[in-house]
Amino acid sequence: NAGVTQTPKFRVLKTGQSMTLLCAQDMNHEYMYWYRQDPGMGLRLIHYSVGEGTTAKGEVPDGYNVSRLKKQNFLLGLESAAPSQTSVYFCASSYPGLAGGPSTDTQYFGPGTRLTVL
Amino acid sequence: GQNIDQPTEMTATEGAIVQINCTYQTSGFNGLFWYQQHAGEAPTFLSYNVLDGLEEKGRFSSFLSRSKGYSYLLLKELQMKDSASYLCAVRTGAGSYQLTFGKGTKLSVIP
């Protein structure tokens, strides 16, 4: 199993350009997440999905859009990149388990995408 | 709001024991996670506590006191490869997306 993979690993954009980050997981997890990590700050949740076809906003959603057309993929889009979006982006996935059943619902992270916006 | 505090940096000697503390003040509590993150890499899961007490897993142990809003991660027999950041995260509700991370503690292990 590859676990959680992310594409691309590095990217440099100019202000105003758009791009899509791809996250894929092969663990059959229901839940997927996009975080950003900035120096001196904890991981912050951008958007998340609790199942195919569903998405929801996290703590810092502005300037980003997401889609979950297939269970194994979660896409993060930047329509018009800004320097404030320079960051390391991590995707994660988890399995919530059956209702009332034992599950820590641990999140497993991908290797990250390092994005610089000039 | 949610507040999770950890020391920013710590240094310890190879072979020694180090304790990394985490205090939290959150609107709810449904479990506490510890992750390890090597520089330039993804966070990897270390431990999970939801009830008070100590969870031991090899050289690593994690302790939780819900009444005190306090947890620690104990690393024994430190190795150079343990140099990394250690992230404390609190799940504040029933949903797994309700996970708030601390800023992390950067541990440097010296010979």
mmCIF file with all atom_site columns, C-alpha atoms in Angstrom:
data_model
loop_
_atom_site.group_PDB
_atom_site.id
_atom_site.type_symbol
_atom_site.label_atom_id
_atom_site.label_alt_id
_atom_site.label_comp_id
_atom_site.label_asym_id
_atom_site.label_entity_id
_atom_site.label_seq_id
_atom_site.pdbx_PDB_ins_code
_atom_site.Cartn_x
_atom_site.Cartn_y
_atom_site.Cartn_z
_atom_site.occupancy
_atom_site.B_iso_or_equiv
_atom_site.pdbx_formal_charge
_atom_site.auth_seq_id
_atom_site.auth_comp_id
_atom_site.auth_asym_id
_atom_site.auth_atom_id
_atom_site.pdbx_PDB_model_num
ATOM 1   C CA . ASN A 1 1   ? 0.000   0.000  0.000   1.00 0.00 ? 1   ASN A CA 1
ATOM 2   C CA . ALA A 1 2   ? 1.244   3.458  -0.893  1.00 0.00 ? 2   ALA A CA 1
ATOM 3   C CA . GLY A 1 3   ? -0.858  5.058  1.844   1.00 0.00 ? 3   GLY A CA 1
ATOM 4   C CA . VAL A 1 4   ? -1.474  8.748  1.145   1.00 0.00 ? 4   VAL A CA 1
ATOM 5   C CA . THR A 1 5   ? 0.276   10.308 -1.833  1.00 0.00 ? 5   THR A CA 1
ATOM 6   C CA . GLN A 1 6   ? 0.369   13.918 -2.993  1.00 0.00 ? 6   GLN A CA 1
ATOM 7   C CA . THR A 1 7   ? 1.155   15.518 -6.343  1.00 0.00 ? 7   THR A CA 1
ATOM 8   C CA . PRO A 1 8   ? 3.191   17.629 -6.959  1.00 0.00 ? 8   PRO A CA 1
ATOM 9   C CA . LYS A 1 9   ? 5.884   17.676 -4.272  1.00 0.00 ? 9   LYS A CA 1
ATOM 10  C CA . PHE A 1 10  ? 7.050   21.211 -5.102  1.00 0.00 ? 10  PHE A CA 1
ATOM 11  C CA . ARG A 1 11  ? 5.569   24.079 -7.045  1.00 0.00 ? 11  ARG A CA 1
ATOM 12  C CA . VAL A 1 12  ? 6.335   27.753 -7.628  1.00 0.00 ? 12  VAL A CA 1
ATOM 13  C CA . LEU A 1 13  ? 3.506   30.000 -8.803  1.00 0.00 ? 13  LEU A CA 1
ATOM 14  C CA . LYS A 1 14  ? 3.193   33.645 -9.687  1.00 0.00 ? 14  LYS A CA 1
ATOM 15  C CA . THR A 1 15  ? 0.516   35.735 -8.022  1.00 0.00 ? 15  THR A CA 1
ATOM 16  C CA . GLY A 1 16  ? -2.811  35.221 -9.764  1.00 0.00 ? 16  GLY A CA 1
ATOM 17  C CA . GLN A 1 17  ? -2.003  31.823 -11.249 1.00 0.00 ? 17  GLN A CA 1
ATOM 18  C CA . SER A 1 18  ? -4.127  28.807 -10.503 1.00 0.00 ? 18  SER A CA 1
ATOM 19  C CA . MET A 1 19  ? -3.253  25.244 -9.674  1.00 0.00 ? 19  MET A CA 1
ATOM 20  C CA . THR A 1 20  ? -4.656  21.999 -8.302  1.00 0.00 ? 20  THR A CA 1
ATOM 21  C CA . LEU A 1 21  ? -3.057  19.775 -5.719  1.00 0.00 ? 21  LEU A CA 1
ATOM 22  C CA . LEU A 1 22  ? -3.955  16.112 -5.899  1.00 0.00 ? 22  LEU A CA 1
ATOM 23  C CA . CYS A 1 23  ? -4.235  13.754 -2.949  1.00 0.00 ? 23  CYS A CA 1
ATOM 24  C CA . ALA A 1 24  ? -4.808  10.032 -3.332  1.00 0.00 ? 24  ALA A CA 1
ATOM 25  C CA . GLN A 1 25  ? -5.211  7.298  -0.714  1.00 0.00 ? 25  GLN A CA 1
ATOM 26  C CA . ASP A 1 26  ? -5.440  3.540  -1.139  1.00 0.00 ? 26  ASP A CA 1
ATOM 27  C CA . MET A 1 27  ? -6.617  2.659  2.381   1.00 0.00 ? 27  MET A CA 1
ATOM 28  C CA . ASN A 1 28  ? -10.325 2.914  1.583   1.00 0.00 ? 28  ASN A CA 1
ATOM 29  C CA . HIS A 1 29  ? -10.678 5.722  4.117   1.00 0.00 ? 29  HIS A CA 1
ATOM 30  C CA . GLU A 1 30  ? -13.939 7.624  4.238   1.00 0.00 ? 30  GLU A CA 1
ATOM 31  C CA . TYR A 1 31  ? -12.569 10.909 5.537   1.00 0.00 ? 31  TYR A CA 1
ATOM 32  C CA . MET A 1 32  ? -9.994  13.130 3.867   1.00 0.00 ? 32  MET A CA 1
ATOM 33  C CA . TYR A 1 33  ? -8.491  16.467 4.868   1.00 0.00 ? 33  TYR A CA 1
ATOM 34  C CA . TRP A 1 34  ? -6.346  19.309 3.577   1.00 0.00 ? 34  TRP A CA 1
ATOM 35  C CA . TYR A 1 35  ? -4.093  21.182 6.006   1.00 0.00 ? 35  TYR A CA 1
ATOM 36  C CA . ARG A 1 36  ? -1.532  23.923 5.666   1.00 0.00 ? 36  ARG A CA 1
ATOM 37  C CA . GLN A 1 37  ? 1.532   24.203 7.868   1.00 0.00 ? 37  GLN A CA 1
ATOM 38  C CA . ASP A 1 38  ? 3.335   27.494 8.343   1.00 0.00 ? 38  ASP A CA 1
ATOM 39  C CA . PRO A 1 39  ? 6.413   28.271 10.477  1.00 0.00 ? 39  PRO A CA 1
ATOM 40  C CA . GLY A 1 40  ? 5.496   28.948 14.095  1.00 0.00 ? 40  GLY A CA 1
ATOM 41  C CA . MET A 1 41  ? 1.932   27.745 13.606  1.00 0.00 ? 41  MET A CA 1
ATOM 42  C CA . GLY A 1 42  ? 0.258   24.425 14.041  1.00 0.00 ? 42  GLY A CA 1
ATOM 43  C CA . LEU A 1 43  ? -1.356  22.491 11.251  1.00 0.00 ? 43  LEU A CA 1
ATOM 44  C CA . ARG A 1 44  ? -4.530  24.282 10.222  1.00 0.00 ? 44  ARG A CA 1
ATOM 45  C CA . LEU A 1 45  ? -7.461  22.606 8.527   1.00 0.00 ? 45  LEU A CA 1
ATOM 46  C CA . ILE A 1 46  ? -8.470  24.108 5.178   1.00 0.00 ? 46  ILE A CA 1
ATOM 47  C CA . HIS A 1 47  ? -11.254 21.800 3.989   1.00 0.00 ? 47  HIS A CA 1
ATOM 48  C CA . TYR A 1 48  ? -12.330 18.258 4.660   1.00 0.00 ? 48  TYR A CA 1
ATOM 49  C CA . SER A 1 49  ? -14.587 15.552 3.282   1.00 0.00 ? 49  SER A CA 1
ATOM 50  C CA . VAL A 1 50  ? -16.534 12.862 5.094   1.00 0.00 ? 50  VAL A CA 1
ATOM 51  C CA . GLY A 1 51  ? -17.296 10.886 1.970   1.00 0.00 ? 51  GLY A CA 1
ATOM 52  C CA . GLU A 1 52  ? -17.384 10.814 -1.801  1.00 0.00 ? 52  GLU A CA 1
ATOM 53  C CA . GLY A 1 53  ? -19.216 13.825 -3.159  1.00 0.00 ? 53  GLY A CA 1
ATOM 54  C CA . THR A 1 54  ? -19.136 15.779 0.121   1.00 0.00 ? 54  THR A CA 1
ATOM 55  C CA . THR A 1 55  ? -16.906 18.629 1.242   1.00 0.00 ? 55  THR A CA 1
ATOM 56  C CA . ALA A 1 56  ? -16.918 21.105 4.123   1.00 0.00 ? 56  ALA A CA 1
ATOM 57  C CA . LYS A 1 57  ? -14.960 24.148 5.267   1.00 0.00 ? 57  LYS A CA 1
ATOM 58  C CA . GLY A 1 58  ? -12.325 23.974 7.935   1.00 0.00 ? 58  GLY A CA 1
ATOM 59  C CA . GLU A 1 59  ? -10.581 26.703 9.889   1.00 0.00 ? 59  GLU A CA 1
ATOM 60  C CA . VAL A 1 60  ? -8.933  28.560 6.975   1.00 0.00 ? 60  VAL A CA 1
ATOM 61  C CA . PRO A 1 61  ? -10.949 27.904 3.776   1.00 0.00 ? 61  PRO A CA 1
ATOM 62  C CA . ASP A 1 62  ? -10.739 31.304 2.056   1.00 0.00 ? 62  ASP A CA 1
ATOM 63  C CA . GLY A 1 63  ? -8.980  31.242 -1.302  1.00 0.00 ? 63  GLY A CA 1
ATOM 64  C CA . TYR A 1 64  ? -9.279  27.465 -1.696  1.00 0.00 ? 64  TYR A CA 1
ATOM 65  C CA . ASN A 1 65  ? -11.770 25.070 -3.226  1.00 0.00 ? 65  ASN A CA 1
ATOM 66  C CA . VAL A 1 66  ? -11.955 21.305 -3.037  1.00 0.00 ? 66  VAL A CA 1
ATOM 67  C CA . SER A 1 67  ? -13.619 18.384 -4.749  1.00 0.00 ? 67  SER A CA 1
ATOM 68  C CA . ARG A 1 68  ? -14.078 14.721 -3.869  1.00 0.00 ? 68  ARG A CA 1
ATOM 69  C CA . LEU A 1 69  ? -15.455 13.057 -6.981  1.00 0.00 ? 69  LEU A CA 1
ATOM 70  C CA . LYS A 1 70  ? -13.938 9.678  -6.128  1.00 0.00 ? 70  LYS A CA 1
ATOM 71  C CA . LYS A 1 71  ? -13.519 8.172  -2.678  1.00 0.00 ? 71  LYS A CA 1
ATOM 72  C CA . GLN A 1 72  ? -9.789  7.767  -3.078  1.00 0.00 ? 72  GLN A CA 1
ATOM 73  C CA . ASN A 1 73  ? -9.043  11.292 -4.362  1.00 0.00 ? 73  ASN A CA 1
ATOM 74  C CA . PHE A 1 74  ? -9.294  14.729 -2.794  1.00 0.00 ? 74  PHE A CA 1
ATOM 75  C CA . LEU A 1 75  ? -8.337  17.783 -4.850  1.00 0.00 ? 75  LEU A CA 1
ATOM 76  C CA . LEU A 1 76  ? -7.373  21.199 -3.507  1.00 0.00 ? 76  LEU A CA 1
ATOM 77  C CA . GLY A 1 77  ? -7.626  24.135 -5.889  1.00 0.00 ? 77  GLY A CA 1
ATOM 78  C CA . LEU A 1 78  ? -6.195  27.619 -5.757  1.00 0.00 ? 78  LEU A CA 1
ATOM 79  C CA . GLU A 1 79  ? -8.049  29.783 -8.267  1.00 0.00 ? 79  GLU A CA 1
ATOM 80  C CA . SER A 1 80  ? -5.901  32.912 -7.934  1.00 0.00 ? 80  SER A CA 1
ATOM 81  C CA . ALA A 1 81  ? -2.794  32.306 -5.875  1.00 0.00 ? 81  ALA A CA 1
ATOM 82  C CA . ALA A 1 82  ? -1.551  34.921 -3.418  1.00 0.00 ? 82  ALA A CA 1
ATOM 83  C CA . PRO A 1 83  ? 1.787   35.167 -1.582  1.00 0.00 ? 83  PRO A CA 1
ATOM 84  C CA . SER A 1 84  ? -0.076  34.480 1.689   1.00 0.00 ? 84  SER A CA 1
ATOM 85  C CA . GLN A 1 85  ? -0.750  30.995 0.344   1.00 0.00 ? 85  GLN A CA 1
ATOM 86  C CA . THR A 1 86  ? 2.945   30.133 0.363   1.00 0.00 ? 86  THR A CA 1
ATOM 87  C CA . SER A 1 87  ? 2.996   27.139 2.669   1.00 0.00 ? 87  SER A CA 1
ATOM 88  C CA . VAL A 1 88  ? 3.417   23.401 2.986   1.00 0.00 ? 88  VAL A CA 1
ATOM 89  C CA . TYR A 1 89  ? 0.185   21.594 2.243   1.00 0.00 ? 89  TYR A CA 1
ATOM 90  C CA . PHE A 1 90  ? -0.594  18.221 3.760   1.00 0.00 ? 90  PHE A CA 1
ATOM 91  C CA . CYS A 1 91  ? -3.365  15.869 2.865   1.00 0.00 ? 91  CYS A CA 1
ATOM 92  C CA . ALA A 1 92  ? -4.581  13.307 5.378   1.00 0.00 ? 92  ALA A CA 1
ATOM 93  C CA . SER A 1 93  ? -7.149  10.546 5.532   1.00 0.00 ? 93  SER A CA 1
ATOM 94  C CA . SER A 1 94  ? -8.847  8.553  8.264   1.00 0.00 ? 94  SER A CA 1
ATOM 95  C CA . TYR A 1 95  ? -11.343 5.788  8.835   1.00 0.00 ? 95  TYR A CA 1
ATOM 96  C CA . PRO A 1 96  ? -14.041 6.722  11.328  1.00 0.00 ? 96  PRO A CA 1
ATOM 97  C CA . GLY A 1 97  ? -15.082 3.149  12.032  1.00 0.00 ? 97  GLY A CA 1
ATOM 98  C CA . LEU A 1 98  ? -18.567 1.898  12.704  1.00 0.00 ? 98  LEU A CA 1
ATOM 99  C CA . ALA A 1 99  ? -20.888 3.973  14.886  1.00 0.00 ? 99  ALA A CA 1
ATOM 100 C CA . GLY A 1 100 ? -20.221 3.099  18.497  1.00 0.00 ? 100 GLY A CA 1
ATOM 101 C CA . GLY A 1 101 ? -17.381 0.831  17.519  1.00 0.00 ? 101 GLY A CA 1
ATOM 102 C CA . PRO A 1 102 ? -13.751 1.064  18.628  1.00 0.00 ? 102 PRO A CA 1
ATOM 103 C CA . SER A 1 103 ? -11.814 3.416  16.414  1.00 0.00 ? 103 SER A CA 1
ATOM 104 C CA . THR A 1 104 ? -9.323  6.104  17.183  1.00 0.00 ? 104 THR A CA 1
ATOM 105 C CA . ASP A 1 105 ? -10.044 7.584  13.759  1.00 0.00 ? 105 ASP A CA 1
ATOM 106 C CA . THR A 1 106 ? -6.363  8.405  13.441  1.00 0.00 ? 106 THR A CA 1
ATOM 107 C CA . GLN A 1 107 ? -5.376  10.683 10.594  1.00 0.00 ? 107 GLN A CA 1
ATOM 108 C CA . TYR A 1 108 ? -2.606  9.501  8.249   1.00 0.00 ? 108 TYR A CA 1
ATOM 109 C CA . PHE A 1 109 ? -0.703  12.142 6.349   1.00 0.00 ? 109 PHE A CA 1
ATOM 110 C CA . GLY A 1 110 ? 0.756   12.408 2.881   1.00 0.00 ? 110 GLY A CA 1
ATOM 111 C CA . PRO A 1 111 ? 4.332   13.665 2.245   1.00 0.00 ? 111 PRO A CA 1
ATOM 112 C CA . GLY A 1 112 ? 3.299   17.256 1.614   1.00 0.00 ? 112 GLY A CA 1
ATOM 113 C CA . THR A 1 113 ? 3.444   19.795 -1.214  1.00 0.00 ? 113 THR A CA 1
ATOM 114 C CA . ARG A 1 114 ? 5.733   22.783 -0.846  1.00 0.00 ? 114 ARG A CA 1
ATOM 115 C CA . LEU A 1 115 ? 4.136   25.741 -2.588  1.00 0.00 ? 115 LEU A CA 1
ATOM 116 C CA . THR A 1 116 ? 5.744   29.115 -3.111  1.00 0.00 ? 116 THR A CA 1
ATOM 117 C CA . VAL A 1 117 ? 3.744   32.013 -4.533  1.00 0.00 ? 117 VAL A CA 1
ATOM 118 C CA . LEU A 1 118 ? 5.832   34.895 -5.819  1.00 0.00 ? 118 LEU A CA 1
ATOM 119 C CA . GLY B 2 1   ? -11.443 29.125 21.207  1.00 0.00 ? 1   GLY B CA 1
ATOM 120 C CA . GLN B 2 2   ? -9.002  26.273 21.393  1.00 0.00 ? 2   GLN B CA 1
ATOM 121 C CA . ASN B 2 3   ? -5.595  26.609 23.010  1.00 0.00 ? 3   ASN B CA 1
ATOM 122 C CA . ILE B 2 4   ? -2.855  23.990 23.023  1.00 0.00 ? 4   ILE B CA 1
ATOM 123 C CA . ASP B 2 5   ? 0.536   24.788 24.520  1.00 0.00 ? 5   ASP B CA 1
ATOM 124 C CA . GLN B 2 6   ? 3.804   22.957 24.072  1.00 0.00 ? 6   GLN B CA 1
ATOM 125 C CA . PRO B 2 7   ? 7.394   24.069 24.584  1.00 0.00 ? 7   PRO B CA 1
ATOM 126 C CA . THR B 2 8   ? 8.867   25.364 21.349  1.00 0.00 ? 8   THR B CA 1
ATOM 127 C CA . GLU B 2 9   ? 12.217  23.608 21.588  1.00 0.00 ? 9   GLU B CA 1
ATOM 128 C CA . MET B 2 10  ? 13.975  21.047 23.769  1.00 0.00 ? 10  MET B CA 1
ATOM 129 C CA . THR B 2 11  ? 17.426  19.494 23.735  1.00 0.00 ? 11  THR B CA 1
ATOM 130 C CA . ALA B 2 12  ? 18.362  16.136 25.247  1.00 0.00 ? 12  ALA B CA 1
ATOM 131 C CA . THR B 2 13  ? 21.297  13.766 25.221  1.00 0.00 ? 13  THR B CA 1
ATOM 132 C CA . GLU B 2 14  ? 21.452  10.473 23.373  1.00 0.00 ? 14  GLU B CA 1
ATOM 133 C CA . GLY B 2 15  ? 20.490  7.607  25.683  1.00 0.00 ? 15  GLY B CA 1
ATOM 134 C CA . ALA B 2 16  ? 18.627  9.868  28.100  1.00 0.00 ? 16  ALA B CA 1
ATOM 135 C CA . ILE B 2 17  ? 14.906  10.267 28.844  1.00 0.00 ? 17  ILE B CA 1
ATOM 136 C CA . VAL B 2 18  ? 12.930  13.343 27.818  1.00 0.00 ? 18  VAL B CA 1
ATOM 137 C CA . GLN B 2 19  ? 9.388   14.424 28.654  1.00 0.00 ? 19  GLN B CA 1
ATOM 138 C CA . ILE B 2 20  ? 7.470   16.729 26.315  1.00 0.00 ? 20  ILE B CA 1
ATOM 139 C CA . ASN B 2 21  ? 4.480   18.409 27.927  1.00 0.00 ? 21  ASN B CA 1
ATOM 140 C CA . CYS B 2 22  ? 1.246   19.519 26.362  1.00 0.00 ? 22  CYS B CA 1
ATOM 141 C CA . THR B 2 23  ? -1.479  21.520 28.094  1.00 0.00 ? 23  THR B CA 1
ATOM 142 C CA . TYR B 2 24  ? -4.801  22.222 26.511  1.00 0.00 ? 24  TYR B CA 1
ATOM 143 C CA . GLN B 2 25  ? -7.834  24.419 27.059  1.00 0.00 ? 25  GLN B CA 1
ATOM 144 C CA . THR B 2 26  ? -10.494 23.430 24.572  1.00 0.00 ? 26  THR B CA 1
ATOM 145 C CA . SER B 2 27  ? -14.260 23.662 24.256  1.00 0.00 ? 27  SER B CA 1
ATOM 146 C CA . GLY B 2 28  ? -14.514 19.867 24.235  1.00 0.00 ? 28  GLY B CA 1
ATOM 147 C CA . PHE B 2 29  ? -12.356 16.795 24.557  1.00 0.00 ? 29  PHE B CA 1
ATOM 148 C CA . ASN B 2 30  ? -12.567 13.513 22.699  1.00 0.00 ? 30  ASN B CA 1
ATOM 149 C CA . GLY B 2 31  ? -9.025  12.233 22.599  1.00 0.00 ? 31  GLY B CA 1
ATOM 150 C CA . LEU B 2 32  ? -5.447  13.440 22.390  1.00 0.00 ? 32  LEU B CA 1
ATOM 151 C CA . PHE B 2 33  ? -2.920  12.456 19.745  1.00 0.00 ? 33  PHE B CA 1
ATOM 152 C CA . TRP B 2 34  ? 0.845   12.703 19.517  1.00 0.00 ? 34  TRP B CA 1
ATOM 153 C CA . TYR B 2 35  ? 2.541   12.862 16.137  1.00 0.00 ? 35  TYR B CA 1
ATOM 154 C CA . GLN B 2 36  ? 6.204   12.852 15.182  1.00 0.00 ? 36  GLN B CA 1
ATOM 155 C CA . GLN B 2 37  ? 7.368   14.998 12.289  1.00 0.00 ? 37  GLN B CA 1
ATOM 156 C CA . HIS B 2 38  ? 10.906  14.868 10.924  1.00 0.00 ? 38  HIS B CA 1
ATOM 157 C CA . ALA B 2 39  ? 12.082  17.981 9.104   1.00 0.00 ? 39  ALA B CA 1
ATOM 158 C CA . GLY B 2 40  ? 10.636  18.130 5.611   1.00 0.00 ? 40  GLY B CA 1
ATOM 159 C CA . GLU B 2 41  ? 8.447   15.085 6.137   1.00 0.00 ? 41  GLU B CA 1
ATOM 160 C CA . ALA B 2 42  ? 4.849   14.241 6.991   1.00 0.00 ? 42  ALA B CA 1
ATOM 161 C CA . PRO B 2 43  ? 3.558   13.883 10.551  1.00 0.00 ? 43  PRO B CA 1
ATOM 162 C CA . THR B 2 44  ? 3.361   10.239 11.605  1.00 0.00 ? 44  THR B CA 1
ATOM 163 C CA . PHE B 2 45  ? 1.090   8.898  14.329  1.00 0.00 ? 45  PHE B CA 1
ATOM 164 C CA . LEU B 2 46  ? 2.707   7.990  17.645  1.00 0.00 ? 46  LEU B CA 1
ATOM 165 C CA . SER B 2 47  ? 0.010   7.599  20.272  1.00 0.00 ? 47  SER B CA 1
ATOM 166 C CA . TYR B 2 48  ? -3.581  8.190  21.279  1.00 0.00 ? 48  TYR B CA 1
ATOM 167 C CA . ASN B 2 49  ? -5.082  8.768  24.735  1.00 0.00 ? 49  ASN B CA 1
ATOM 168 C CA . VAL B 2 50  ? -8.738  9.214  25.524  1.00 0.00 ? 50  VAL B CA 1
ATOM 169 C CA . LEU B 2 51  ? -8.823  7.973  29.132  1.00 0.00 ? 51  LEU B CA 1
ATOM 170 C CA . ASP B 2 52  ? -6.628  9.097  32.009  1.00 0.00 ? 52  ASP B CA 1
ATOM 171 C CA . GLY B 2 53  ? -3.421  7.217  32.475  1.00 0.00 ? 53  GLY B CA 1
ATOM 172 C CA . LEU B 2 54  ? -0.340  6.014  30.729  1.00 0.00 ? 54  LEU B CA 1
ATOM 173 C CA . GLU B 2 55  ? -0.139  4.323  27.335  1.00 0.00 ? 55  GLU B CA 1
ATOM 174 C CA . GLU B 2 56  ? 3.159   2.598  26.619  1.00 0.00 ? 56  GLU B CA 1
ATOM 175 C CA . LYS B 2 57  ? 4.445   1.682  23.205  1.00 0.00 ? 57  LYS B CA 1
ATOM 176 C CA . GLY B 2 58  ? 8.049   0.586  23.134  1.00 0.00 ? 58  GLY B CA 1
ATOM 177 C CA . ARG B 2 59  ? 10.379  3.472  23.937  1.00 0.00 ? 59  ARG B CA 1
ATOM 178 C CA . PHE B 2 60  ? 7.505   5.945  23.786  1.00 0.00 ? 60  PHE B CA 1
ATOM 179 C CA . SER B 2 61  ? 4.815   6.491  26.423  1.00 0.00 ? 61  SER B CA 1
ATOM 180 C CA . SER B 2 62  ? 2.016   9.022  26.566  1.00 0.00 ? 62  SER B CA 1
ATOM 181 C CA . PHE B 2 63  ? 0.136   10.175 29.640  1.00 0.00 ? 63  PHE B CA 1
ATOM 182 C CA . LEU B 2 64  ? -3.174  11.976 29.967  1.00 0.00 ? 64  LEU B CA 1
ATOM 183 C CA . SER B 2 65  ? -4.927  13.788 32.796  1.00 0.00 ? 65  SER B CA 1
ATOM 184 C CA . ARG B 2 66  ? -8.261  15.110 31.577  1.00 0.00 ? 66  ARG B CA 1
ATOM 185 C CA . SER B 2 67  ? -9.032  16.955 34.809  1.00 0.00 ? 67  SER B CA 1
ATOM 186 C CA . LYS B 2 68  ? -5.798  18.918 34.479  1.00 0.00 ? 68  LYS B CA 1
ATOM 187 C CA . GLY B 2 69  ? -5.947  19.368 30.704  1.00 0.00 ? 69  GLY B CA 1
ATOM 188 C CA . TYR B 2 70  ? -2.481  17.883 30.534  1.00 0.00 ? 70  TYR B CA 1
ATOM 189 C CA . SER B 2 71  ? -0.566  15.288 28.594  1.00 0.00 ? 71  SER B CA 1
ATOM 190 C CA . TYR B 2 72  ? 3.048   14.342 28.166  1.00 0.00 ? 72  TYR B CA 1
ATOM 191 C CA . LEU B 2 73  ? 5.045   12.252 25.768  1.00 0.00 ? 73  LEU B CA 1
ATOM 192 C CA . LEU B 2 74  ? 7.939   10.350 27.322  1.00 0.00 ? 74  LEU B CA 1
ATOM 193 C CA . LEU B 2 75  ? 10.791  9.193  25.143  1.00 0.00 ? 75  LEU B CA 1
ATOM 194 C CA . LYS B 2 76  ? 13.257  6.732  26.672  1.00 0.00 ? 76  LYS B CA 1
ATOM 195 C CA . GLU B 2 77  ? 16.702  5.657  25.519  1.00 0.00 ? 77  GLU B CA 1
ATOM 196 C CA . LEU B 2 78  ? 16.901  8.580  23.146  1.00 0.00 ? 78  LEU B CA 1
ATOM 197 C CA . GLN B 2 79  ? 18.431  7.981  19.753  1.00 0.00 ? 79  GLN B CA 1
ATOM 198 C CA . MET B 2 80  ? 19.718  10.504 17.228  1.00 0.00 ? 80  MET B CA 1
ATOM 199 C CA . LYS B 2 81  ? 16.831  9.589  14.926  1.00 0.00 ? 81  LYS B CA 1
ATOM 200 C CA . ASP B 2 82  ? 14.406  10.888 17.559  1.00 0.00 ? 82  ASP B CA 1
ATOM 201 C CA . SER B 2 83  ? 15.411  14.429 16.602  1.00 0.00 ? 83  SER B CA 1
ATOM 202 C CA . ALA B 2 84  ? 12.138  15.738 15.205  1.00 0.00 ? 84  ALA B CA 1
ATOM 203 C CA . SER B 2 85  ? 9.145   17.894 16.023  1.00 0.00 ? 85  SER B CA 1
ATOM 204 C CA . TYR B 2 86  ? 6.468   16.377 18.230  1.00 0.00 ? 86  TYR B CA 1
ATOM 205 C CA . LEU B 2 87  ? 2.929   17.577 17.681  1.00 0.00 ? 87  LEU B CA 1
ATOM 206 C CA . CYS B 2 88  ? 0.180   17.396 20.280  1.00 0.00 ? 88  CYS B CA 1
ATOM 207 C CA . ALA B 2 89  ? -3.353  17.411 18.867  1.00 0.00 ? 89  ALA B CA 1
ATOM 208 C CA . VAL B 2 90  ? -6.702  17.420 20.654  1.00 0.00 ? 90  VAL B CA 1
ATOM 209 C CA . ARG B 2 91  ? -9.928  16.167 19.140  1.00 0.00 ? 91  ARG B CA 1
ATOM 210 C CA . THR B 2 92  ? -12.512 18.573 20.446  1.00 0.00 ? 92  THR B CA 1
ATOM 211 C CA . GLY B 2 93  ? -15.692 16.881 19.287  1.00 0.00 ? 93  GLY B CA 1
ATOM 212 C CA . ALA B 2 94  ? -17.199 13.737 17.875  1.00 0.00 ? 94  ALA B CA 1
ATOM 213 C CA . GLY B 2 95  ? -15.990 14.491 14.368  1.00 0.00 ? 95  GLY B CA 1
ATOM 214 C CA . SER B 2 96  ? -12.461 13.518 13.397  1.00 0.00 ? 96  SER B CA 1
ATOM 215 C CA . TYR B 2 97  ? -12.210 16.828 11.541  1.00 0.00 ? 97  TYR B CA 1
ATOM 216 C CA . GLN B 2 98  ? -12.435 18.576 14.895  1.00 0.00 ? 98  GLN B CA 1
ATOM 217 C CA . LEU B 2 99  ? -8.725  18.135 15.534  1.00 0.00 ? 99  LEU B CA 1
ATOM 218 C CA . THR B 2 100 ? -6.696  21.081 16.810  1.00 0.00 ? 100 THR B CA 1
ATOM 219 C CA . PHE B 2 101 ? -2.911  20.910 16.654  1.00 0.00 ? 101 PHE B CA 1
ATOM 220 C CA . GLY B 2 102 ? -0.386  22.555 18.904  1.00 0.00 ? 102 GLY B CA 1
ATOM 221 C CA . LYS B 2 103 ? 2.550   24.341 17.308  1.00 0.00 ? 103 LYS B CA 1
ATOM 222 C CA . GLY B 2 104 ? 4.869   21.440 18.011  1.00 0.00 ? 104 GLY B CA 1
ATOM 223 C CA . THR B 2 105 ? 8.016   20.898 20.064  1.00 0.00 ? 105 THR B CA 1
ATOM 224 C CA . LYS B 2 106 ? 11.301  20.643 18.191  1.00 0.00 ? 106 LYS B CA 1
ATOM 225 C CA . LEU B 2 107 ? 13.493  18.078 19.944  1.00 0.00 ? 107 LEU B CA 1
ATOM 226 C CA . SER B 2 108 ? 17.204  17.982 19.255  1.00 0.00 ? 108 SER B CA 1
ATOM 227 C CA . VAL B 2 109 ? 19.115  14.923 20.431  1.00 0.00 ? 109 VAL B CA 1
ATOM 228 C CA . ILE B 2 110 ? 22.824  15.547 20.917  1.00 0.00 ? 110 ILE B CA 1
ATOM 229 C CA . PRO B 2 111 ? 25.615  12.977 21.336  1.00 0.00 ? 111 PRO B CA 1
#
